Amino acid sequence: MPLYTNTERGTVTYTPGTINASLVLPNNTVANNAAGTLTAVPEFKLAVAAYDRFILKYTLFTTHDATSDIRVKVSTPTSPTLYRAQLVSSATSATITSEANLDLETSSENDTAEVKVLVHNGANSGNIEFSFAERADGAGLTIMGGSYLEYIKF
């Protein structure tokens, strides 16, 4: 039963010490675009208050051809004080330190990918939101039902 001190907020947060994995994608979500236009996944929307801190891990089961590169973005309320994200698949990875698109070039069909994110939110409340796109001109990208978000607030 960990207690986490949040010095920016001046509070202590109690957590049972377990990771919450209740945000599961029940059905397939399709992004059929080669222009990289992001498609939101509302099932992965997570409310965040001012100065909240989260560790998130999205596990994505994808269907695509060998030329359909993957683009994801995890958006936060304005002005997080700390943001780190990494997109990893069986073939390669991409890392960013600001809220931007993560692009992953694929050379094989279908994949399992993970998006790992650390967020220290600033003074604005809102939502952490996940979106994705097919980045290259392939036959389309589908995130399969059963993909999920694990997170812990600390």
PDB file of C-alpha atoms in Angstrom:
ATOM      1  CA  MET A   1       0.000   0.000   0.000  1.00  0.00           C
ATOM      2  CA  PRO A   2       2.327   2.726  -1.233  1.00  0.00           C
ATOM      3  CA  LEU A   3       1.907   6.375  -0.404  1.00  0.00           C
ATOM      4  CA  TYR A   4       3.402   8.782  -2.931  1.00  0.00           C
ATOM      5  CA  THR A   5       4.273  12.364  -2.035  1.00  0.00           C
ATOM      6  CA  ASN A   6       3.539  14.867  -4.780  1.00  0.00           C
ATOM      7  CA  THR A   7       5.631  17.911  -3.875  1.00  0.00           C
ATOM      8  CA  GLU A   8       4.210  20.085  -6.702  1.00  0.00           C
ATOM      9  CA  ARG A   9       0.687  19.523  -5.466  1.00  0.00           C
ATOM     10  CA  GLY A  10       1.549  19.362  -1.776  1.00  0.00           C
ATOM     11  CA  THR A  11      -0.383  16.128  -1.296  1.00  0.00           C
ATOM     12  CA  VAL A  12       0.156  12.479  -0.536  1.00  0.00           C
ATOM     13  CA  THR A  13      -1.496   9.972  -2.886  1.00  0.00           C
ATOM     14  CA  TYR A  14      -2.511   6.538  -1.683  1.00  0.00           C
ATOM     15  CA  THR A  15      -2.504   3.717  -4.221  1.00  0.00           C
ATOM     16  CA  PRO A  16      -3.042   0.018  -3.661  1.00  0.00           C
ATOM     17  CA  GLY A  17       0.239  -0.534  -5.513  1.00  0.00           C
ATOM     18  CA  THR A  18      -1.353  -2.360  -8.414  1.00  0.00           C
ATOM     19  CA  ILE A  19      -1.452  -1.387 -12.055  1.00  0.00           C
ATOM     20  CA  ASN A  20      -4.880  -0.527 -13.454  1.00  0.00           C
ATOM     21  CA  ALA A  21      -5.589  -2.359 -16.717  1.00  0.00           C
ATOM     22  CA  SER A  22      -9.285  -1.637 -17.030  1.00  0.00           C
ATOM     23  CA  LEU A  23      -9.074   0.281 -20.309  1.00  0.00           C
ATOM     24  CA  VAL A  24      -9.342  -2.472 -22.922  1.00  0.00           C
ATOM     25  CA  LEU A  25     -10.250  -1.917 -26.560  1.00  0.00           C
ATOM     26  CA  PRO A  26     -13.369  -4.093 -27.083  1.00  0.00           C
ATOM     27  CA  ASN A  27     -13.413  -3.966 -30.889  1.00  0.00           C
ATOM     28  CA  ASN A  28     -10.977  -3.344 -33.720  1.00  0.00           C
ATOM     29  CA  THR A  29     -10.189   0.313 -34.487  1.00  0.00           C
ATOM     30  CA  VAL A  30      -9.113   1.083 -38.045  1.00  0.00           C
ATOM     31  CA  ALA A  31      -6.978   3.930 -39.387  1.00  0.00           C
ATOM     32  CA  ASN A  32      -7.127   3.546 -43.141  1.00  0.00           C
ATOM     33  CA  ASN A  33      -5.174   6.562 -44.262  1.00  0.00           C
ATOM     34  CA  ALA A  34      -1.762   7.056 -45.763  1.00  0.00           C
ATOM     35  CA  ALA A  35      -1.605  10.761 -44.962  1.00  0.00           C
ATOM     36  CA  GLY A  36      -0.884  10.189 -41.288  1.00  0.00           C
ATOM     37  CA  THR A  37      -4.143  11.742 -40.091  1.00  0.00           C
ATOM     38  CA  LEU A  38      -4.503  10.659 -36.475  1.00  0.00           C
ATOM     39  CA  THR A  39      -7.530   8.601 -35.392  1.00  0.00           C
ATOM     40  CA  ALA A  40      -8.525   8.935 -31.729  1.00  0.00           C
ATOM     41  CA  VAL A  41      -9.219   5.857 -29.605  1.00  0.00           C
ATOM     42  CA  PRO A  42     -11.826   7.091 -27.090  1.00  0.00           C
ATOM     43  CA  GLU A  43     -11.618   3.848 -25.077  1.00  0.00           C
ATOM     44  CA  PHE A  44      -8.113   4.912 -24.014  1.00  0.00           C
ATOM     45  CA  LYS A  45      -9.136   8.375 -22.727  1.00  0.00           C
ATOM     46  CA  LEU A  46      -7.981   8.928 -19.138  1.00  0.00           C
ATOM     47  CA  ALA A  47      -8.995  11.895 -16.945  1.00  0.00           C
ATOM     48  CA  VAL A  48      -6.091  13.757 -15.332  1.00  0.00           C
ATOM     49  CA  ALA A  49      -6.183  16.496 -12.702  1.00  0.00           C
ATOM     50  CA  ALA A  50      -3.694  19.323 -12.235  1.00  0.00           C
ATOM     51  CA  TYR A  51      -0.283  18.058 -11.101  1.00  0.00           C
ATOM     52  CA  ASP A  52      -1.231  14.374 -11.434  1.00  0.00           C
ATOM     53  CA  ARG A  53       1.562  11.990 -12.383  1.00  0.00           C
ATOM     54  CA  PHE A  54       1.070   8.826 -14.442  1.00  0.00           C
ATOM     55  CA  ILE A  55       3.045   5.933 -15.842  1.00  0.00           C
ATOM     56  CA  LEU A  56       1.211   4.442 -18.826  1.00  0.00           C
ATOM     57  CA  LYS A  57       1.826   1.442 -21.059  1.00  0.00           C
ATOM     58  CA  TYR A  58      -0.314   0.795 -24.119  1.00  0.00           C
ATOM     59  CA  THR A  59      -0.073  -2.749 -25.511  1.00  0.00           C
ATOM     60  CA  LEU A  60      -1.224  -2.730 -29.136  1.00  0.00           C
ATOM     61  CA  PHE A  61      -1.972  -5.722 -31.319  1.00  0.00           C
ATOM     62  CA  THR A  62      -1.844  -4.496 -34.909  1.00  0.00           C
ATOM     63  CA  THR A  63      -2.721  -5.780 -38.351  1.00  0.00           C
ATOM     64  CA  HIS A  64      -1.012  -4.154 -41.329  1.00  0.00           C
ATOM     65  CA  ASP A  65       1.079  -4.941 -44.384  1.00  0.00           C
ATOM     66  CA  ALA A  66       4.862  -4.578 -44.611  1.00  0.00           C
ATOM     67  CA  THR A  67       4.702  -0.979 -45.873  1.00  0.00           C
ATOM     68  CA  SER A  68       2.218   0.457 -43.346  1.00  0.00           C
ATOM     69  CA  ASP A  69       4.370   2.320 -40.857  1.00  0.00           C
ATOM     70  CA  ILE A  70       2.781   3.133 -37.484  1.00  0.00           C
ATOM     71  CA  ARG A  71       2.271   6.622 -36.021  1.00  0.00           C
ATOM     72  CA  VAL A  72       0.961   7.175 -32.489  1.00  0.00           C
ATOM     73  CA  LYS A  73       0.461  10.198 -30.279  1.00  0.00           C
ATOM     74  CA  VAL A  74      -0.364  10.413 -26.589  1.00  0.00           C
ATOM     75  CA  SER A  75      -1.768  13.872 -25.859  1.00  0.00           C
ATOM     76  CA  THR A  76      -1.948  15.507 -22.438  1.00  0.00           C
ATOM     77  CA  PRO A  77      -3.491  18.716 -21.079  1.00  0.00           C
ATOM     78  CA  THR A  78      -1.472  21.830 -21.919  1.00  0.00           C
ATOM     79  CA  SER A  79       1.974  22.259 -20.361  1.00  0.00           C
ATOM     80  CA  PRO A  80       2.994  18.994 -18.709  1.00  0.00           C
ATOM     81  CA  THR A  81       6.096  19.527 -16.572  1.00  0.00           C
ATOM     82  CA  LEU A  82       7.589  16.197 -17.692  1.00  0.00           C
ATOM     83  CA  TYR A  83       6.768  14.020 -20.709  1.00  0.00           C
ATOM     84  CA  ARG A  84       8.655  10.972 -21.974  1.00  0.00           C
ATOM     85  CA  ALA A  85       7.351   8.437 -24.492  1.00  0.00           C
ATOM     86  CA  GLN A  86       8.701   5.425 -26.332  1.00  0.00           C
ATOM     87  CA  LEU A  87       7.120   3.285 -29.058  1.00  0.00           C
ATOM     88  CA  VAL A  88       8.595  -0.204 -29.258  1.00  0.00           C
ATOM     89  CA  SER A  89       7.824  -3.115 -31.567  1.00  0.00           C
ATOM     90  CA  SER A  90       9.557  -6.388 -32.226  1.00  0.00           C
ATOM     91  CA  ALA A  91      11.613  -4.739 -34.972  1.00  0.00           C
ATOM     92  CA  THR A  92      12.503  -1.221 -33.820  1.00  0.00           C
ATOM     93  CA  SER A  93      11.730   1.648 -31.451  1.00  0.00           C
ATOM     94  CA  ALA A  94      11.287   5.435 -31.336  1.00  0.00           C
ATOM     95  CA  THR A  95      11.644   7.750 -28.309  1.00  0.00           C
ATOM     96  CA  ILE A  96      10.575  11.365 -27.705  1.00  0.00           C
ATOM     97  CA  THR A  97      10.817  13.799 -24.802  1.00  0.00           C
ATOM     98  CA  SER A  98       8.003  16.137 -25.875  1.00  0.00           C
ATOM     99  CA  GLU A  99       4.420  15.662 -26.918  1.00  0.00           C
ATOM    100  CA  ALA A 100       4.808  14.799 -30.593  1.00  0.00           C
ATOM    101  CA  ASN A 101       4.116  11.972 -32.998  1.00  0.00           C
ATOM    102  CA  LEU A 102       5.998   8.714 -32.537  1.00  0.00           C
ATOM    103  CA  ASP A 103       6.703   7.071 -35.897  1.00  0.00           C
ATOM    104  CA  LEU A 104       7.705   3.454 -36.305  1.00  0.00           C
ATOM    105  CA  GLU A 105       8.879   2.057 -39.620  1.00  0.00           C
ATOM    106  CA  THR A 106       7.788  -1.521 -40.172  1.00  0.00           C
ATOM    107  CA  SER A 107       9.240  -4.036 -42.589  1.00  0.00           C
ATOM    108  CA  SER A 108       7.004  -6.970 -41.759  1.00  0.00           C
ATOM    109  CA  GLU A 109       3.295  -7.671 -41.600  1.00  0.00           C
ATOM    110  CA  ASN A 110       1.345  -7.430 -38.349  1.00  0.00           C
ATOM    111  CA  ASP A 111       2.991  -6.701 -35.044  1.00  0.00           C
ATOM    112  CA  THR A 112       2.685  -6.192 -31.334  1.00  0.00           C
ATOM    113  CA  ALA A 113       3.761  -2.747 -30.170  1.00  0.00           C
ATOM    114  CA  GLU A 114       4.074  -1.029 -26.806  1.00  0.00           C
ATOM    115  CA  VAL A 115       3.849   2.679 -26.089  1.00  0.00           C
ATOM    116  CA  LYS A 116       5.408   3.614 -22.749  1.00  0.00           C
ATOM    117  CA  VAL A 117       4.716   7.085 -21.351  1.00  0.00           C
ATOM    118  CA  LEU A 118       5.698   9.044 -18.246  1.00  0.00           C
ATOM    119  CA  VAL A 119       3.628  12.182 -17.583  1.00  0.00           C
ATOM    120  CA  HIS A 120       3.945  14.765 -14.820  1.00  0.00           C
ATOM    121  CA  ASN A 121       0.978  16.985 -15.534  1.00  0.00           C
ATOM    122  CA  GLY A 122       1.159  20.734 -15.046  1.00  0.00           C
ATOM    123  CA  ALA A 123      -1.485  23.134 -13.717  1.00  0.00           C
ATOM    124  CA  ASN A 124      -4.132  22.215 -16.315  1.00  0.00           C
ATOM    125  CA  SER A 125      -6.621  19.390 -15.887  1.00  0.00           C
ATOM    126  CA  GLY A 126      -8.084  17.473 -18.810  1.00  0.00           C
ATOM    127  CA  ASN A 127      -7.488  14.109 -20.442  1.00  0.00           C
ATOM    128  CA  ILE A 128      -4.652  11.924 -21.595  1.00  0.00           C
ATOM    129  CA  GLU A 129      -5.703  10.787 -25.070  1.00  0.00           C
ATOM    130  CA  PHE A 130      -4.319   8.192 -27.471  1.00  0.00           C
ATOM    131  CA  SER A 131      -4.471   8.413 -31.263  1.00  0.00           C
ATOM    132  CA  PHE A 132      -2.814   6.561 -34.136  1.00  0.00           C
ATOM    133  CA  ALA A 133      -2.420   6.533 -37.897  1.00  0.00           C
ATOM    134  CA  GLU A 134      -0.931   4.626 -40.758  1.00  0.00           C
ATOM    135  CA  ARG A 135       2.122   6.730 -41.586  1.00  0.00           C
ATOM    136  CA  ALA A 136       3.158   5.211 -44.914  1.00  0.00           C
ATOM    137  CA  ASP A 137       1.219   4.253 -48.021  1.00  0.00           C
ATOM    138  CA  GLY A 138       0.195   0.714 -47.154  1.00  0.00           C
ATOM    139  CA  ALA A 139      -3.016  -1.276 -47.129  1.00  0.00           C
ATOM    140  CA  GLY A 140      -4.225   0.158 -43.812  1.00  0.00           C
ATOM    141  CA  LEU A 141      -3.541  -0.224 -40.114  1.00  0.00           C
ATOM    142  CA  THR A 142      -5.863  -1.817 -37.578  1.00  0.00           C
ATOM    143  CA  ILE A 143      -5.437  -1.856 -33.819  1.00  0.00           C
ATOM    144  CA  MET A 144      -7.125  -5.067 -32.746  1.00  0.00           C
ATOM    145  CA  GLY A 145      -9.700  -5.516 -30.031  1.00  0.00           C
ATOM    146  CA  GLY A 146      -7.944  -6.791 -26.916  1.00  0.00           C
ATOM    147  CA  SER A 147      -5.302  -4.057 -27.050  1.00  0.00           C
ATOM    148  CA  TYR A 148      -5.153  -2.382 -23.661  1.00  0.00           C
ATOM    149  CA  LEU A 149      -3.828   0.418 -21.461  1.00  0.00           C
ATOM    150  CA  GLU A 150      -2.116  -0.230 -18.128  1.00  0.00           C
ATOM    151  CA  TYR A 151      -1.452   2.747 -15.876  1.00  0.00           C
ATOM    152  CA  ILE A 152      -0.570   3.758 -12.373  1.00  0.00           C
ATOM    153  CA  LYS A 153      -1.040   7.161 -10.786  1.00  0.00           C
ATOM    154  CA  PHE A 154       1.647   8.154  -8.321  1.00  0.00           C
TER     155      PHE A 154
END
